[in-house]
Amino acid sequence: MTKIVRNGQWILALFGVACLVGAAAVMAQRESGADSPLAHAQNFSVAIRNASQKSMPSIVAIETTIKGGVAQGADIQELFKGTPFGEQFKNDPRYRQFFGQGGKRQMPRREGRGSGFVIDPSGIIMTNNHVVQDADKVVVRFQDGREYVAHDIKRDPSSDIAILKVDADHPLPALPLGDSEDIQVGDWVLAIGSPFGLDMSVTAGIISAKGRGQQIAEREYFLQTDAAVNPGNSGGPLINLNGEVVGVNAAISSRSGGYDGVSFAVPINMAKWVSQQLIANGTVQRAYLGIAIQPVDNDLADTLNITTREGALVSDVWPDTPAEKAKIQPGDVIISLNGRRVNGTPLLQRIVEELELGKSYPLKVMRDGKQVELTMVAEAMPEDFGKRRIVPVRDQHESEPESTEQNIVGMDVQKLTPELATQLGVSDENPHGVVITGVKPDSPADYANLRPGTVVEKVGQTAVSTPEEFAQAVKKNSTDKGVLLHVRRGDRKFFVVLKP
């Protein structure tokens, strides 16, 4: 019995030693194997390499040519229109002496570079509008050196997306398109293109932010990335580690003209929707609401009892538009459309524009603290929509009628007469409201950047037409929480909150 016990102890001892040796082996394997930091880095490197190599056959360098020629003097002036030189040349008599009145001048041949990628094996390539705009000739070059002259170029300046066609004798490799809604801040991405003419250059970074609007294009909901993008990268793909396109590289924020750490890409979901319309119709038809909207800051959010990330505030509704027909009102906060939550102005614009024309959609708004359900019918946006002439507001009036000072908010107001409305650029047939004629320094009105010439149409939900009505409406509201004003400058309406 004793011997058996001793043998058992011996067996147990051997088992313990084996466990220790095994644990040591596992630790050693972890240090140098699949779970080591080096192995993780190598796996990440392999993922970047595989995504790059898989994508490159579908990516092209784009070279554009704009022919030179003889231009009239007026055309030369048009060339500088919208630049700081435009007014200088227009007003400087030396302009006429240098260019000649109506004279001719030889314009030089211009060349440009960009990038693009195949989205359909039949030879359809996506790029930026600004890469191919005004080009007389567009040549695309693949990684293996093959070159094609592109034709059937279709552009959408509003989104800065364009597609073009090349005729190849065999199907071309197309890049898979991902889902830009799924990608998250912090996800790794690769920018591939031809910066400075250096074909097939790959840079890596992360998604820094989503939903950026930088006033680069009319339609913006950019992805922001720190992947290096430089001149020549425009139109190239921003891909994830699966080799799927999540964006089209479009612009950089730079003080030097080169990469400064901030780049922007058109989300592929938007670019895909635009390209499908360009392929099918040659143009992009967008639905619209017919409203003016403004961001919701902290003061507005407190006054309207919503969060700063919730909804889009309607500041104006234009007549004979889908919004008016749906009975949307100024002051409504649109919180959802077609079942999709609205968390800001750019997203609402995207949701609206991609609606199918002629169909009805549910729309929810917050109105006076209550949720209201409406229905809108999607209509095509008129070509001239948004191009209404805005008359600048004058700060001085030819006459100063008697006004009433409202010390509680720090501004003087007077009745809006038809004569004042015309002077202030208010184009309504029956204008109403009171005009600010003076603002007291360091007052709630001053803090809200209100200035003489601004028209106040509502205080809270109360329309006002006289100084007396304005005073009564203000007294019903507490400046501690904030007095909500619906104001206008010229034809632009918006909300402000007066707080001490």
Coordinates of C-alpha atoms in Angstrom, one line a residue:
M1 CA 0.0 0.0 0.0
T2 CA 2.8 2.3 0.9
K3 CA 4.7 1.5 -2.3
I4 CA 1.6 2.3 -4.3
V5 CA 1.2 5.7 -2.6
R6 CA 4.8 6.5 -3.2
N7 CA 4.4 5.5 -6.9
G8 CA 1.4 7.7 -7.1
Q9 CA 3.4 10.6 -5.6
W10 CA 6.1 10.0 -8.2
I11 CA 3.5 10.0 -11.0
L12 CA 2.0 13.2 -9.6
A13 CA 5.5 14.8 -9.4
L14 CA 6.2 13.9 -13.0
F15 CA 2.8 15.4 -14.0
G16 CA 3.6 18.6 -12.2
V17 CA 6.9 18.9 -14.0
A18 CA 5.2 18.3 -17.3
C19 CA 2.7 21.1 -16.6
L20 CA 5.5 23.5 -15.8
V21 CA 7.3 22.6 -18.9
G22 CA 4.2 22.9 -21.0
A23 CA 3.3 26.3 -19.5
A24 CA 6.8 27.5 -20.2
A25 CA 6.5 26.4 -23.8
V26 CA 3.2 28.2 -24.1
M27 CA 4.7 31.3 -22.7
A28 CA 7.6 31.1 -25.1
Q29 CA 5.2 30.5 -28.0
R30 CA 3.2 33.5 -27.0
E31 CA 6.3 35.7 -26.9
S32 CA 7.4 34.7 -30.4
G33 CA 4.2 33.4 -31.9
A34 CA 0.7 34.4 -33.0
D35 CA -0.1 36.4 -29.8
S36 CA 3.1 38.4 -29.7
P37 CA 3.1 42.2 -30.4
L38 CA 5.4 41.5 -33.4
A39 CA 3.0 39.0 -34.8
H40 CA 0.1 41.4 -34.5
A41 CA 2.1 44.1 -36.3
Q42 CA 3.1 41.6 -39.0
N43 CA -0.6 40.6 -39.4
F44 CA -1.6 44.3 -39.7
S45 CA 1.2 44.8 -42.3
V46 CA -0.1 41.8 -44.3
A47 CA -3.7 43.1 -44.2
I48 CA -2.5 46.5 -45.6
R49 CA -0.4 44.7 -48.2
N50 CA -3.2 42.4 -49.3
A51 CA -5.7 45.2 -49.6
S52 CA -3.3 47.4 -51.6
Q53 CA -2.3 44.6 -54.0
K54 CA -5.9 43.5 -54.5
S55 CA -7.0 47.1 -55.3
M56 CA -4.2 48.4 -57.5
P57 CA -5.2 46.7 -60.8
S58 CA -8.5 48.7 -60.6
I59 CA -7.0 52.1 -59.9
V60 CA -6.0 54.5 -62.6
A61 CA -3.9 57.7 -63.0
I62 CA -5.8 60.4 -64.9
E63 CA -4.2 63.0 -67.1
T64 CA -6.3 65.8 -68.6
T65 CA -5.7 68.4 -71.3
I66 CA -7.4 71.7 -71.8
K67 CA -6.6 73.1 -75.2
G68 CA -5.1 76.5 -75.6
G69 CA -6.4 79.0 -78.1
V70 CA -7.4 82.6 -78.9
A71 CA -9.8 84.2 -76.4
Q72 CA -11.5 87.5 -76.5
G73 CA -10.7 90.1 -73.8
A74 CA -14.1 89.5 -72.2
D75 CA -13.3 85.8 -71.9
I76 CA -10.0 86.6 -70.1
Q77 CA -11.9 88.7 -67.6
E78 CA -14.3 85.8 -67.1
L79 CA -11.4 83.6 -66.4
F80 CA -10.6 85.7 -63.3
K81 CA -14.2 86.0 -62.2
G82 CA -14.7 85.0 -58.6
T83 CA -11.0 85.5 -57.7
P84 CA -9.4 88.4 -55.9
F85 CA -8.1 89.6 -59.3
G86 CA -11.5 89.9 -60.9
E87 CA -12.6 93.2 -59.4
Q88 CA -9.1 94.5 -59.6
F89 CA -8.9 93.9 -63.4
K90 CA -12.5 95.2 -63.9
N91 CA -11.8 98.5 -62.1
D92 CA -8.2 99.1 -63.1
P93 CA -7.8 101.1 -66.4
R94 CA -4.5 99.3 -67.0
Y95 CA -6.6 96.1 -67.5
R96 CA -8.0 97.5 -70.8
Q97 CA -4.5 98.7 -71.9
F98 CA -3.0 95.3 -71.1
F99 CA -5.6 93.0 -72.5
G100 CA -7.2 95.4 -75.0
Q101 CA -10.9 96.1 -75.2
G102 CA -12.5 93.1 -76.8
G103 CA -9.0 92.2 -78.1
K104 CA -7.7 88.7 -78.6
R105 CA -5.2 86.9 -76.5
Q106 CA -3.5 83.5 -76.8
M107 CA -4.5 81.2 -73.9
P108 CA -2.0 78.5 -73.0
R109 CA -2.6 74.8 -73.1
R110 CA -3.2 73.4 -69.6
E111 CA -2.7 70.0 -68.2
G112 CA -4.0 68.3 -65.0
R113 CA -3.6 65.1 -63.0
G114 CA -5.8 63.1 -60.8
S115 CA -6.8 59.5 -59.9
G116 CA -9.8 57.2 -60.4
F117 CA -11.0 53.6 -60.1
V118 CA -13.0 51.1 -62.0
I119 CA -16.5 50.6 -60.7
D120 CA -17.9 48.4 -63.5
P121 CA -16.0 45.7 -65.7
S122 CA -17.5 47.3 -68.8
G123 CA -15.0 50.2 -68.4
I124 CA -16.8 52.7 -66.2
I125 CA -14.5 54.7 -64.0
M126 CA -15.3 57.0 -61.1
T127 CA -13.4 60.1 -60.2
N128 CA -13.9 63.7 -59.0
N129 CA -15.8 66.2 -61.1
H130 CA -13.0 68.8 -60.6
V131 CA -10.5 66.3 -62.0
V132 CA -12.1 66.2 -65.5
Q133 CA -14.1 69.5 -65.6
D134 CA -13.6 71.5 -68.8
A135 CA -11.1 68.8 -70.1
D136 CA -10.8 68.4 -73.9
K137 CA -9.0 65.1 -73.5
V138 CA -8.9 62.6 -70.7
V139 CA -6.3 59.8 -70.6
V140 CA -6.4 57.0 -68.0
R141 CA -3.4 54.8 -67.3
F142 CA -3.5 51.5 -65.4
Q143 CA -0.9 50.0 -63.2
D144 CA 0.4 47.7 -66.0
G145 CA 1.0 50.7 -68.3
R146 CA -2.1 50.3 -70.5
E147 CA -3.6 53.7 -71.5
Y148 CA -7.1 54.6 -72.8
V149 CA -8.7 57.8 -74.0
A150 CA -11.9 58.3 -71.9
H151 CA -15.2 59.3 -73.4
D152 CA -18.8 59.7 -72.4
I153 CA -17.9 61.8 -69.4
K154 CA -20.8 62.6 -67.1
R155 CA -20.4 65.0 -64.2
D156 CA -22.2 66.1 -61.0
P157 CA -20.6 69.3 -59.7
S158 CA -22.9 69.4 -56.7
S159 CA -21.3 66.2 -55.2
D160 CA -17.9 66.6 -57.0
I161 CA -18.4 63.1 -58.6
A162 CA -17.9 62.2 -62.2
I163 CA -17.9 59.0 -64.2
L164 CA -16.2 58.3 -67.5
K165 CA -16.0 55.4 -70.0
V166 CA -13.0 53.6 -71.6
D167 CA -13.2 50.9 -74.3
A168 CA -11.1 47.9 -73.4
D169 CA -10.9 44.6 -75.3
H170 CA -11.6 42.6 -72.1
P171 CA -13.5 43.1 -68.8
L172 CA -11.7 45.4 -66.4
P173 CA -11.2 44.6 -62.7
A174 CA -13.7 46.6 -60.7
L175 CA -13.2 47.6 -57.0
P176 CA -15.9 46.3 -54.6
L177 CA -17.9 49.2 -53.1
G178 CA -18.3 49.0 -49.3
D179 CA -20.8 50.8 -47.0
S180 CA -19.7 54.2 -45.8
E181 CA -22.5 54.1 -43.1
D182 CA -20.9 51.1 -41.4
I183 CA -17.4 52.5 -41.2
Q184 CA -16.6 54.1 -37.8
V185 CA -14.2 56.7 -36.4
G186 CA -10.9 55.0 -35.7
D187 CA -11.2 52.4 -38.5
W188 CA -8.1 52.0 -40.6
V189 CA -8.3 53.1 -44.2
L190 CA -5.9 53.4 -47.2
A191 CA -5.7 56.2 -49.8
I192 CA -4.4 55.0 -53.2
G193 CA -3.7 57.3 -56.1
S194 CA -1.2 59.4 -58.0
P195 CA 0.0 62.3 -55.7
F196 CA 2.3 64.7 -57.6
G197 CA 2.2 62.2 -60.5
L198 CA 3.6 59.4 -58.4
D199 CA 1.4 56.6 -59.7
M200 CA 0.0 53.9 -57.3
S201 CA 1.1 55.5 -54.1
V202 CA -0.5 54.0 -50.9
T203 CA -0.9 55.9 -47.6
A204 CA -2.6 54.6 -44.4
G205 CA -4.5 56.3 -41.7
I206 CA -7.8 56.2 -39.8
I207 CA -11.2 57.7 -40.2
S208 CA -10.9 60.9 -38.1
A209 CA -14.6 62.0 -38.3
K210 CA -17.8 61.6 -40.3
G211 CA -20.3 64.0 -41.6
R212 CA -17.9 66.9 -42.2
G213 CA -19.1 70.0 -44.2
Q214 CA -16.2 72.2 -45.3
Q215 CA -18.0 74.3 -47.9
I216 CA -16.0 72.6 -50.6
A217 CA -19.0 71.3 -52.6
E218 CA -22.7 72.0 -52.6
R219 CA -23.5 68.5 -51.3
E220 CA -21.3 67.6 -48.3
Y221 CA -21.1 64.8 -45.8
F222 CA -17.4 64.1 -46.0
L223 CA -15.4 61.4 -44.3
Q224 CA -12.4 63.0 -42.7
T225 CA -9.1 60.9 -42.6
D226 CA -5.5 61.4 -41.6
A227 CA -4.3 59.2 -44.5
A228 CA -2.0 61.4 -46.5
V229 CA -3.7 62.9 -49.6
N230 CA -2.0 65.3 -51.9
P231 CA -2.6 67.0 -55.3
G232 CA -3.1 64.2 -57.7
N233 CA -4.9 61.9 -55.2
S234 CA -8.2 63.5 -56.1
G235 CA -10.7 61.0 -57.4
G236 CA -8.8 58.0 -56.0
P237 CA -10.4 55.5 -53.7
L238 CA -10.3 55.4 -49.9
I239 CA -10.5 51.7 -49.0
N240 CA -10.9 49.7 -45.9
L241 CA -8.7 46.7 -45.0
N242 CA -11.0 44.4 -46.8
G243 CA -10.2 46.2 -50.1
E244 CA -13.7 47.8 -50.3
V245 CA -14.1 51.5 -51.3
V246 CA -15.6 53.6 -48.6
G247 CA -14.9 57.0 -50.0
V248 CA -13.6 59.0 -53.0
N249 CA -10.7 61.3 -52.0
A250 CA -11.7 64.8 -52.8
A251 CA -9.9 67.5 -50.9
I252 CA -7.4 68.5 -48.2
S253 CA -7.3 71.2 -45.5
S254 CA -3.9 72.8 -46.0
R255 CA -2.0 76.0 -45.4
S256 CA 1.0 74.8 -47.4
G257 CA -0.8 73.4 -50.5
G258 CA 0.3 69.9 -49.5
Y259 CA -0.8 67.4 -46.9
D260 CA -1.2 68.9 -43.4
G261 CA -2.9 65.9 -41.7
V262 CA -6.5 66.5 -42.6
S263 CA -8.1 65.1 -45.8
F264 CA -11.7 64.6 -46.9
A265 CA -13.5 62.0 -49.0
V266 CA -17.0 61.8 -50.5
P267 CA -18.7 58.8 -48.8
I268 CA -19.1 55.9 -51.2
N269 CA -22.8 55.6 -50.5
M270 CA -23.4 59.1 -51.8
A271 CA -21.0 58.6 -54.7
K272 CA -22.6 55.3 -55.7
W273 CA -26.1 56.9 -55.7
V274 CA -24.8 59.7 -57.9
S275 CA -23.0 57.4 -60.3
Q276 CA -26.1 55.2 -60.7
Q277 CA -28.1 58.3 -61.8
L278 CA -25.4 59.5 -64.1
I279 CA -25.2 56.1 -65.8
A280 CA -29.0 55.8 -66.1
N281 CA -29.9 59.4 -66.9
G282 CA -26.8 61.4 -67.6
T283 CA -27.8 63.8 -64.8
V284 CA -28.7 63.7 -61.1
Q285 CA -32.3 64.3 -60.1
R286 CA -32.6 65.2 -56.4
A287 CA -35.7 65.5 -54.3
Y288 CA -36.0 68.6 -52.0
L289 CA -38.1 69.9 -49.2
G290 CA -38.0 73.7 -49.7
I291 CA -36.9 74.8 -46.3
A292 CA -34.1 76.7 -44.7
I293 CA -32.4 74.8 -41.8
Q294 CA -29.9 75.8 -39.2
P295 CA -27.8 73.8 -36.7
V296 CA -29.0 73.4 -33.2
D297 CA -26.6 74.9 -30.6
N298 CA -26.8 74.6 -26.8
D299 CA -29.0 77.6 -26.3
L300 CA -31.4 76.6 -29.0
A301 CA -31.5 73.0 -27.7
D302 CA -32.3 74.2 -24.2
T303 CA -35.1 76.5 -25.4
L304 CA -36.6 73.8 -27.7
N305 CA -36.1 71.0 -25.1
I306 CA -34.1 68.8 -27.5
T307 CA -30.4 67.7 -27.6
T308 CA -27.8 69.4 -29.8
R309 CA -27.5 66.2 -31.8
E310 CA -31.2 65.8 -32.3
G311 CA -32.9 66.9 -35.5
A312 CA -32.6 69.9 -37.8
L313 CA -34.3 73.2 -37.0
V314 CA -36.5 74.6 -39.7
S315 CA -36.0 78.4 -39.9
D316 CA -38.0 79.1 -43.0
V317 CA -40.5 77.3 -45.4
W318 CA -40.7 78.5 -49.0
P319 CA -44.1 78.7 -50.8
D320 CA -45.3 76.0 -53.2
T321 CA -42.7 73.4 -52.1
P322 CA -43.0 69.9 -50.7
A323 CA -42.4 71.3 -47.2
E324 CA -45.3 73.7 -47.4
K325 CA -47.6 71.0 -48.8
A326 CA -46.5 68.8 -45.9
K327 CA -47.5 71.6 -43.5
I328 CA -44.0 72.0 -42.1
Q329 CA -43.7 75.2 -40.1
P330 CA -40.7 77.5 -39.1
G331 CA -39.6 76.4 -35.6
D332 CA -40.3 72.7 -36.3
V333 CA -37.4 70.4 -35.5
I334 CA -37.3 67.5 -38.0
I335 CA -36.3 64.4 -36.1
S336 CA -36.9 61.6 -38.6
L337 CA -37.7 61.1 -42.3
N338 CA -38.6 57.8 -43.9
G339 CA -37.9 56.0 -40.7
R340 CA -34.3 57.4 -40.5
R341 CA -33.2 59.4 -37.5
V342 CA -32.0 62.9 -38.3
N343 CA -29.0 64.0 -36.3
G344 CA -28.1 67.2 -38.1
T345 CA -28.5 69.3 -41.2
P346 CA -26.1 67.5 -43.6
L347 CA -27.7 64.1 -42.9
L348 CA -31.2 65.5 -43.5
Q349 CA -30.1 66.9 -46.8
R350 CA -28.7 63.5 -47.8
I351 CA -31.9 61.6 -46.8
V352 CA -34.1 64.0 -48.7
E353 CA -32.2 64.1 -51.9
E354 CA -32.1 60.3 -52.2
L355 CA -35.9 59.8 -51.9
E356 CA -37.7 58.3 -54.8
L357 CA -39.6 61.0 -56.7
G358 CA -43.4 60.8 -56.6
K359 CA -43.5 58.6 -53.5
S360 CA -44.9 59.6 -50.0
Y361 CA -42.7 59.4 -46.9
P362 CA -43.5 59.7 -43.2
L363 CA -41.8 62.7 -41.5
K364 CA -41.7 63.4 -37.7
V365 CA -41.1 66.9 -36.2
M366 CA -41.0 68.3 -32.7
R367 CA -43.4 71.3 -32.5
D368 CA -44.0 73.2 -29.3
G369 CA -42.5 70.3 -27.3
K370 CA -44.7 67.7 -28.9
Q371 CA -44.0 65.1 -31.6
V372 CA -46.1 65.6 -34.8
E373 CA -46.3 63.2 -37.6
L374 CA -46.6 64.5 -41.2
T375 CA -46.4 63.1 -44.7
M376 CA -44.3 64.5 -47.6
V377 CA -44.3 63.7 -51.3
A378 CA -40.9 63.7 -52.9
E379 CA -40.6 66.2 -55.8
A380 CA -37.7 66.9 -58.1
M381 CA -35.6 69.9 -57.2
P382 CA -36.1 72.8 -59.7
E383 CA -32.9 73.7 -61.6
D384 CA -33.0 77.3 -60.3
F385 CA -33.8 76.4 -56.7
G386 CA -31.5 78.0 -54.2
K387 CA -30.4 80.7 -56.6
R388 CA -32.8 83.4 -55.5
R389 CA -31.4 86.8 -55.3
I390 CA -30.5 87.8 -51.7
V391 CA -30.7 91.6 -51.1
P392 CA -28.0 92.7 -48.6
V393 CA -29.3 94.2 -45.4
R394 CA -28.5 97.9 -44.8
D395 CA -27.5 98.9 -41.3
Q396 CA -28.5 102.5 -41.8
H397 CA -32.0 103.8 -42.7
E398 CA -32.9 107.0 -44.6
S399 CA -35.3 107.9 -41.9
E400 CA -35.6 106.9 -38.2
P401 CA -39.2 106.8 -37.1
E402 CA -40.0 106.7 -33.4
S403 CA -39.1 103.5 -31.8
T404 CA -39.7 101.8 -28.4
E405 CA -36.8 100.6 -26.3
Q406 CA -37.1 97.2 -24.7
N407 CA -34.6 97.3 -21.8
I408 CA -35.1 93.7 -20.8
V409 CA -33.4 92.4 -24.0
G410 CA -31.4 95.5 -24.9
M411 CA -32.7 96.6 -28.2
D412 CA -34.9 99.3 -29.8
V413 CA -37.6 98.2 -32.3
Q414 CA -40.1 99.8 -34.7
K415 CA -42.9 98.6 -36.9
L416 CA -41.9 97.2 -40.2
T417 CA -43.5 99.4 -42.9
P418 CA -43.6 98.5 -46.6
E419 CA -41.0 101.2 -47.3
L420 CA -38.6 99.7 -44.7
A421 CA -39.3 96.2 -46.0
T422 CA -38.2 97.2 -49.5
Q423 CA -35.1 99.0 -48.2
L424 CA -34.2 96.0 -46.1
G425 CA -34.6 93.5 -49.0
V426 CA -37.7 91.8 -47.6
S427 CA -39.4 90.5 -50.7
D428 CA -42.7 89.2 -49.1
E429 CA -45.9 90.6 -50.5
N430 CA -47.2 91.2 -46.9
P431 CA -44.2 91.6 -44.7
H432 CA -44.7 91.6 -40.9
G433 CA -42.5 92.1 -37.9
V434 CA -40.6 94.7 -36.1
V435 CA -37.2 96.2 -37.2
I436 CA -34.3 96.5 -34.8
T437 CA -33.1 100.1 -34.8
G438 CA -30.6 100.0 -31.9
V439 CA -28.8 97.5 -29.8
K440 CA -27.5 98.2 -26.3
P441 CA -23.9 97.1 -25.7
D442 CA -23.4 94.1 -23.4
S443 CA -27.1 93.2 -23.6
P444 CA -28.7 89.9 -24.5
A445 CA -29.4 91.3 -28.0
D446 CA -25.7 92.2 -28.3
Y447 CA -24.5 88.8 -27.1
A448 CA -26.8 87.2 -29.8
N449 CA -25.1 89.4 -32.5
L450 CA -28.3 91.1 -33.4
R451 CA -27.8 94.3 -35.3
P452 CA -29.9 97.2 -36.6
G453 CA -31.8 96.3 -39.7
T454 CA -32.7 92.8 -38.5
V455 CA -36.4 92.0 -38.6
V456 CA -38.0 90.1 -35.7
E457 CA -41.0 88.2 -36.9
K458 CA -41.8 86.0 -33.8
V459 CA -41.0 85.9 -30.1
G460 CA -41.3 82.3 -29.1
Q461 CA -44.4 81.2 -31.0
T462 CA -46.0 84.6 -31.0
A463 CA -46.0 86.7 -34.2
V464 CA -45.3 90.4 -33.6
S465 CA -46.0 93.4 -35.7
T466 CA -45.7 96.4 -33.4
P467 CA -43.3 97.4 -30.6
E468 CA -46.1 96.9 -28.1
E469 CA -46.7 93.3 -29.2
F470 CA -43.0 92.7 -29.1
A471 CA -42.8 94.0 -25.5
Q472 CA -45.7 91.9 -24.3
A473 CA -44.3 88.7 -25.9
V474 CA -40.9 89.3 -24.4
K475 CA -42.4 89.7 -20.9
K476 CA -44.1 86.3 -21.2
N477 CA -40.7 84.6 -21.6
S478 CA -37.9 84.3 -19.1
T479 CA -34.4 85.5 -20.2
D480 CA -33.0 83.0 -17.6
K481 CA -34.0 80.1 -19.9
G482 CA -33.7 82.1 -23.1
V483 CA -36.1 84.1 -25.3
L484 CA -36.4 82.5 -28.7
L485 CA -36.6 85.0 -31.6
H486 CA -37.4 84.2 -35.2
V487 CA -35.6 86.8 -37.2
R488 CA -34.7 87.7 -40.8
R489 CA -32.0 89.5 -42.7
G490 CA -33.0 90.2 -46.2
D491 CA -34.6 87.0 -47.4
R492 CA -32.7 84.8 -44.9
K493 CA -34.6 83.6 -41.8
F494 CA -33.1 82.0 -38.7
F495 CA -33.6 81.6 -34.9
V496 CA -31.6 83.2 -32.1
V497 CA -31.8 82.9 -28.4
L498 CA -31.5 85.9 -26.1
K499 CA -29.9 85.1 -22.7
P500 CA -28.3 87.4 -20.1

